[in-house]
mmCIF file of C-alpha atoms and ligand atoms in Angstrom:
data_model
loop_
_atom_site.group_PDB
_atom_site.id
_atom_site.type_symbol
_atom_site.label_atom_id
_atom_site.label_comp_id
_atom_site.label_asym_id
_atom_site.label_seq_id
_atom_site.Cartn_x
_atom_site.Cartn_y
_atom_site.Cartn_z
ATOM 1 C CA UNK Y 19 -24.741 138.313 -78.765
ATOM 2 C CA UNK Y 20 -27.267 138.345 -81.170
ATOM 3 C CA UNK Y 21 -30.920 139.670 -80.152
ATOM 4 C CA UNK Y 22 -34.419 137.593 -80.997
ATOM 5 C CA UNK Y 23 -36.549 139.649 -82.919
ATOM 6 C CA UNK Y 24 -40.250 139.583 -83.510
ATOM 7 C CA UNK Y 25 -41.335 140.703 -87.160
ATOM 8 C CA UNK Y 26 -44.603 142.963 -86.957
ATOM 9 C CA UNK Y 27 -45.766 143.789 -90.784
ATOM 10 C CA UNK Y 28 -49.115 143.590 -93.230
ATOM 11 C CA UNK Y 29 -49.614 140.668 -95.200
ATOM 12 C CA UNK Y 30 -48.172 142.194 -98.606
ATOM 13 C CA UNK Y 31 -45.065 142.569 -97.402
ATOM 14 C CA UNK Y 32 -44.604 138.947 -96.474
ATOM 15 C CA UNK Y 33 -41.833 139.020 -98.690
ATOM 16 C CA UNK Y 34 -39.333 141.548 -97.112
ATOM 17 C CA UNK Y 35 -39.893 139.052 -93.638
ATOM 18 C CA UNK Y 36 -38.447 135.825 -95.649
ATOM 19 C CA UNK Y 37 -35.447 137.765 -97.060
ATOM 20 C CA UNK Y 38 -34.576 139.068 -93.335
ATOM 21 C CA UNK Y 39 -35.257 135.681 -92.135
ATOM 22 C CA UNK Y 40 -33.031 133.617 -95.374
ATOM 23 C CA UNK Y 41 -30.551 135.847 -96.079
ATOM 24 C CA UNK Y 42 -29.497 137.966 -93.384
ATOM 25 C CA UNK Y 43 -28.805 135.197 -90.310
ATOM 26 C CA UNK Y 44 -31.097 137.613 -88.101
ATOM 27 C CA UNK Y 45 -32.455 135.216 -85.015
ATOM 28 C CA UNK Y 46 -36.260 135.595 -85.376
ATOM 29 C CA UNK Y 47 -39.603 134.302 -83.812
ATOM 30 C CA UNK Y 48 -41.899 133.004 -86.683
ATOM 31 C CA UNK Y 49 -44.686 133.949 -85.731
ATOM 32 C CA UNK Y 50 -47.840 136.537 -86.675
ATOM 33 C CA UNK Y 51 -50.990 137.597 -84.481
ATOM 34 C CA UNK Y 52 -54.026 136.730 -86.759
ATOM 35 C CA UNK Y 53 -56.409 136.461 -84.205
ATOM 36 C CA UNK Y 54 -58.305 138.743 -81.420
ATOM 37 C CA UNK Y 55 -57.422 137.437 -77.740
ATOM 38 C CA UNK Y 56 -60.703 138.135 -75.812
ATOM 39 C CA UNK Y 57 -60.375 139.631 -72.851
ATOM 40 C CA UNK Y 58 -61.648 143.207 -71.313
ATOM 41 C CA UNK Y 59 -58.616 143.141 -69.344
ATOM 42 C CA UNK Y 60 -55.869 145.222 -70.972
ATOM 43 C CA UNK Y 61 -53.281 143.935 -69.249
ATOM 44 C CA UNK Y 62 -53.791 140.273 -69.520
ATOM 45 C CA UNK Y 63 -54.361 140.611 -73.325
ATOM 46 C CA UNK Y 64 -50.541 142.385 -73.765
ATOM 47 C CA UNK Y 65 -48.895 140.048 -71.300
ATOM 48 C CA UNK Y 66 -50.656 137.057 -73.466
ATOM 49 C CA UNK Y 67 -49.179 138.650 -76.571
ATOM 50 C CA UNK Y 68 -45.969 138.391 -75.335
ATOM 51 C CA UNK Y 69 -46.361 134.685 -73.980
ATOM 52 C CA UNK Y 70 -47.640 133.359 -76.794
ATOM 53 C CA UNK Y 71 -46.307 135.787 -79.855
ATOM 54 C CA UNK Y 72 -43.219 138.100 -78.837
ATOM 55 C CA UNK Y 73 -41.690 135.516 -76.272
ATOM 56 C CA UNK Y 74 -38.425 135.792 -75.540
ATOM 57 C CA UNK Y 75 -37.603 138.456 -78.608
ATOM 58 C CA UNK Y 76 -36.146 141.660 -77.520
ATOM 59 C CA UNK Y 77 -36.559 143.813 -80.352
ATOM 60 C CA UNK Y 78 -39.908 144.110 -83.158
ATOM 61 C CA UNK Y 79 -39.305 144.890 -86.482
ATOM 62 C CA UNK Y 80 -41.698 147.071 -87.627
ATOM 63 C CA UNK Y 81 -41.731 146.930 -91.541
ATOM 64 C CA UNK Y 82 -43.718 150.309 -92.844
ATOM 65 C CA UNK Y 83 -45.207 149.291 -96.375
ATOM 66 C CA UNK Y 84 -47.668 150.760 -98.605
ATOM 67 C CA UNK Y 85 -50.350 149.465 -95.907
ATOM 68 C CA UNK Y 86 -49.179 149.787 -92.811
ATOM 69 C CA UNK Y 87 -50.512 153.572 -91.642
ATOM 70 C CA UNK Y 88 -52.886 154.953 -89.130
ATOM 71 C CA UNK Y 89 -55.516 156.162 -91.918
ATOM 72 C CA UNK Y 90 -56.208 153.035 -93.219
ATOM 73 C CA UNK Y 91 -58.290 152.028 -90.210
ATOM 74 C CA UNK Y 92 -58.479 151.107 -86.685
ATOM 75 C CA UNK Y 93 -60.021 147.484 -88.047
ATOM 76 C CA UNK Y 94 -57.559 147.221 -90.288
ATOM 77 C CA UNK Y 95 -54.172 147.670 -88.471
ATOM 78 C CA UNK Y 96 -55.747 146.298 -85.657
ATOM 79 C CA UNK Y 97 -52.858 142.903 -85.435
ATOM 80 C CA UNK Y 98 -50.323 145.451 -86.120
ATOM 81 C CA UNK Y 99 -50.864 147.758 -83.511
ATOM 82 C CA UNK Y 100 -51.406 144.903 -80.700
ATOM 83 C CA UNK Y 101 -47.888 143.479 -82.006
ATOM 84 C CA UNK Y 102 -46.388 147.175 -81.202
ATOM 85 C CA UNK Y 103 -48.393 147.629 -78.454
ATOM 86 C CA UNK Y 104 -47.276 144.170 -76.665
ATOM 87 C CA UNK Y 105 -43.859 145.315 -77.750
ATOM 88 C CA UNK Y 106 -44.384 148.775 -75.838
ATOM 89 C CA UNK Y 107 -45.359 147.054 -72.675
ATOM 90 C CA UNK Y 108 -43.569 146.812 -69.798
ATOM 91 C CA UNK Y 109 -44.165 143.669 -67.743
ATOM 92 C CA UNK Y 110 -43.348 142.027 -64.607
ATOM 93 C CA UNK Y 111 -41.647 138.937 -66.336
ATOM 94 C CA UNK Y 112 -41.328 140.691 -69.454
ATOM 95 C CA UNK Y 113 -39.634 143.905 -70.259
ATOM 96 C CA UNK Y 114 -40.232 145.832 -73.599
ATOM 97 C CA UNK Y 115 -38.724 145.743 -76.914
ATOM 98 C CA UNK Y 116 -37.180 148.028 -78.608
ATOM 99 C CA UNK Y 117 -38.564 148.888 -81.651
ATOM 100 C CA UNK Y 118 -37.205 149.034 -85.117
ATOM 101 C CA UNK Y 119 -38.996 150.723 -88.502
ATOM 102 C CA UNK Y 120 -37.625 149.752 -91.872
ATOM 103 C CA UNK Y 121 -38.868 151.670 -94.234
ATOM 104 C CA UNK Y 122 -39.760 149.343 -97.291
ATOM 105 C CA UNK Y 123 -38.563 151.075 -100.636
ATOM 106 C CA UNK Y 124 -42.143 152.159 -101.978
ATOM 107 C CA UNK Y 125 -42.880 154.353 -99.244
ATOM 108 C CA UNK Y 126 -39.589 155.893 -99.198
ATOM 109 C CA UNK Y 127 -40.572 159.347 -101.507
ATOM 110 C CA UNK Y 128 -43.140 159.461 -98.841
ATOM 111 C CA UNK Y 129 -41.498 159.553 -96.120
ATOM 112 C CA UNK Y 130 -37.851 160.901 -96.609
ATOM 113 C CA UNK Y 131 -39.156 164.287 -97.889
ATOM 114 C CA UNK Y 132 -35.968 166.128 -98.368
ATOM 115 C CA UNK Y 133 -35.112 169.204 -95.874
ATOM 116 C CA UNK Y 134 -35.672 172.477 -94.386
ATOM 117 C CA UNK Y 135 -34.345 175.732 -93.135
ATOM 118 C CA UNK Y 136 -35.233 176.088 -89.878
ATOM 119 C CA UNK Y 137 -36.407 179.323 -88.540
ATOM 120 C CA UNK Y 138 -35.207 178.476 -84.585
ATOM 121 C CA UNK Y 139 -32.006 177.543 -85.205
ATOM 122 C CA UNK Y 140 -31.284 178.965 -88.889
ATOM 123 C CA UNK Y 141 -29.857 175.332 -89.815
ATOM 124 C CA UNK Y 142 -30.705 172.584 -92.006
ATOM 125 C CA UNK Y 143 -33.415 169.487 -90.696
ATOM 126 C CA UNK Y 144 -34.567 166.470 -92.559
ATOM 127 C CA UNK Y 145 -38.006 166.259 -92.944
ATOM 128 C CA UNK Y 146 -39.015 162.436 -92.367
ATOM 129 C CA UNK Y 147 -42.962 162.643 -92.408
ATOM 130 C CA UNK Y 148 -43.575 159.515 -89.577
ATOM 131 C CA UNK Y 149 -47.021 160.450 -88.900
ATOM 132 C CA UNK Y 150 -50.434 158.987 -89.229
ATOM 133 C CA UNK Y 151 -50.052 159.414 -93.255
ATOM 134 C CA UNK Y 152 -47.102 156.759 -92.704
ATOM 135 C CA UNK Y 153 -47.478 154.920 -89.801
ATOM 136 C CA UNK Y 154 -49.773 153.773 -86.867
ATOM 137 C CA UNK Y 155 -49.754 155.921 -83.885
ATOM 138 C CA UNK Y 156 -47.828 153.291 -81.900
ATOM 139 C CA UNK Y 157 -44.663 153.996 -83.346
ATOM 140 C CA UNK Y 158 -45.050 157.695 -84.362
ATOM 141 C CA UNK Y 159 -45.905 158.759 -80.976
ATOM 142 C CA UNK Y 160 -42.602 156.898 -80.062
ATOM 143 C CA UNK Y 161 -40.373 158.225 -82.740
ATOM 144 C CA UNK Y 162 -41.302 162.035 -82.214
ATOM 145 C CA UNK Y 163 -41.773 161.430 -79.012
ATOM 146 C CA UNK Y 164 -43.681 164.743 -77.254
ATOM 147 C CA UNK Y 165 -43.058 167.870 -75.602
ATOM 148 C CA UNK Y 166 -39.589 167.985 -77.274
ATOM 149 C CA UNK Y 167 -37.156 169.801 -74.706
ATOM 150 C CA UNK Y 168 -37.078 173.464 -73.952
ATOM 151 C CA UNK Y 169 -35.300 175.109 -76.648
ATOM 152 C CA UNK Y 170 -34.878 172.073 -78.898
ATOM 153 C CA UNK Y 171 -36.081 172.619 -82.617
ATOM 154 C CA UNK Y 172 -36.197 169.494 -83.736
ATOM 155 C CA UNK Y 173 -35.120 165.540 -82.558
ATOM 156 C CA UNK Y 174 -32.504 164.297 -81.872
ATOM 157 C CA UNK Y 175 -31.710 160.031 -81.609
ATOM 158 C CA UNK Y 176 -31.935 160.746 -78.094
ATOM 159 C CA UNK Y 177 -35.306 162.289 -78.192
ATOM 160 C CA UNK Y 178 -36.965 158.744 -80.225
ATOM 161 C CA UNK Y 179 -37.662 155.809 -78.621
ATOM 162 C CA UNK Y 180 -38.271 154.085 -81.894
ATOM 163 C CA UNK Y 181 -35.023 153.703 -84.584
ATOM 164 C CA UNK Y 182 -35.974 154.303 -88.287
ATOM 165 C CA UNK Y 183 -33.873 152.338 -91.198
ATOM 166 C CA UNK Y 184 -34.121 152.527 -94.776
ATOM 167 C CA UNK Y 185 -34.410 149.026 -96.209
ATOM 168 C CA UNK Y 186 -31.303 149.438 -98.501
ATOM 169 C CA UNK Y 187 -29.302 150.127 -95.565
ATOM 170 C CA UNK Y 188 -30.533 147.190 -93.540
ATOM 171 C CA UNK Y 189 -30.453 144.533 -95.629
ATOM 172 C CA UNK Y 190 -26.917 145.470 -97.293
ATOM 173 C CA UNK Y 191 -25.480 142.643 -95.280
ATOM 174 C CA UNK Y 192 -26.079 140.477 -92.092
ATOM 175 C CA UNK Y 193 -23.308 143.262 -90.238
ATOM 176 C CA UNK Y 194 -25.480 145.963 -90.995
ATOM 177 C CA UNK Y 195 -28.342 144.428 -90.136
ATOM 178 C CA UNK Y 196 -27.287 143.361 -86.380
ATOM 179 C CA UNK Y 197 -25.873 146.838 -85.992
ATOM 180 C CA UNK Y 198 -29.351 148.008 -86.639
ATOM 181 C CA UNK Y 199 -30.160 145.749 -84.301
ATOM 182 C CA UNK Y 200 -28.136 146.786 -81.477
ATOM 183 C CA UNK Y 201 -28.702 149.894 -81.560
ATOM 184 C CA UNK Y 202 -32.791 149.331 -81.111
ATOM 185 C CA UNK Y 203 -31.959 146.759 -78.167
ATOM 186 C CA UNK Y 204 -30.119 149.445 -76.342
ATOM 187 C CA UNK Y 205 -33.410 152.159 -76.297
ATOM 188 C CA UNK Y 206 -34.143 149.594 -73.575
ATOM 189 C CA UNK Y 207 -31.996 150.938 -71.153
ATOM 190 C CA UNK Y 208 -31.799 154.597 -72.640
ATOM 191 C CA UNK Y 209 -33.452 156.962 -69.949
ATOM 192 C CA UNK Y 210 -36.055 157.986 -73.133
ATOM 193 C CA UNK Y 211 -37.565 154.566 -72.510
ATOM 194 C CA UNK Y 212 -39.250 156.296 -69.364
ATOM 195 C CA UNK Y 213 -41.520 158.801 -71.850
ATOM 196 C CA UNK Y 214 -42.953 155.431 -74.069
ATOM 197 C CA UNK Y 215 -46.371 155.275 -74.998
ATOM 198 C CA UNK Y 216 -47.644 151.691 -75.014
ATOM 199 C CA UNK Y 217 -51.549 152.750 -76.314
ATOM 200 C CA UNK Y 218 -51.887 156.357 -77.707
ATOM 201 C CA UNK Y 219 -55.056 157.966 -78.341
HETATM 202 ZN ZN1 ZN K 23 -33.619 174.112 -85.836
#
């Protein structure tokens, strides 16, 4: 069955949304947050995101662009980080999404930064820089997602909440794509889903 997905991404990458909507058959909910809902109430403005924005998707794209990291502003990522916030939250008549980041190919030298020998374990990790350089804190508190385990080194897909893509390997063809898919919609159920953070500090 194929999942609804909500598309979460800054305006300059408009782009990369209409190829994932026209060419890849993915089942998707038009729509974009582009204005504040105001409210003190923290919980009514999240379950109103997901009524009138994420509806009935179970799974958010994130798309991670040249634009779309914690350092350039609390102002200006603020639509971004409701969209993953809403998408965090776990509601009475509304359970969470999981959450997908496709790495768009500019930021790719920036983020896939080669490896390292590690001095725990004396083996080989990828260094993928998902930090506030890269991203907003909503998904890189959810992709490295803190303490790791005693006696881990580094994470494993079990340890992330959040599933990371390259763009190449997502759009190769509408198979790949729902595989990429799947495997976000099933963090759902995955016990890690108990140690999300919906609004980090
Ligand atoms: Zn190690």
């Amino acid at each position: 069955m194929a999942h609804r997905v909500f598309i979460s991404h800054k305006r300059e990458d408009k782009s990369y949304k209409n190829y994932i909507q026209n060419n890849l058959g993915v089942d998707m909910i038009d729509k974009s947050l582009n204005e504040a809902i105001d409210s003190d109430d923290e919980d009514y403005i999240m379950r109103k995101i997901r009524e009138d924005y994420l509806s009935d998707s179970t799974v958010t794209i994130f798309l991670i662009g040249t634009h779309s990291s914690e350092n350039e502003g609390e102002e200006e990522q603020v639509y971004i980080k409701r969209e993953l916030q809403a998408s965090l939250f776990d509601g009475k008549a509304n359970s969470r999404n999981g959450i997908l980041g496709i790495v768009l190919p500019d930021m790719y030298d920036k983020i896939y930064r080669g490896s390292y020998a590690c001095s725990k374990c004396g083996g080989n990790h990828n260094y993928v820089d998902i930090g506030d350089e890269t991203v907003i804190k909503e998904f890189s508190c959810n992709y490295y997602i803190k303490p790791l385990a005693d006696g881990k080194c580094a994470w494993s897909d079990d340890d992330r909440y959040c599933v990371l893509v390259k763009w190449d390997d997502f759009k190769k063809d509408a198979e790949s794509a729902e595989k990429y898919i799947d495997q976000t919609f099933d963090k759902r159920q995955h016990h890690i889903s108990k140690k999300v953070t919906v609004r980090p500090k």
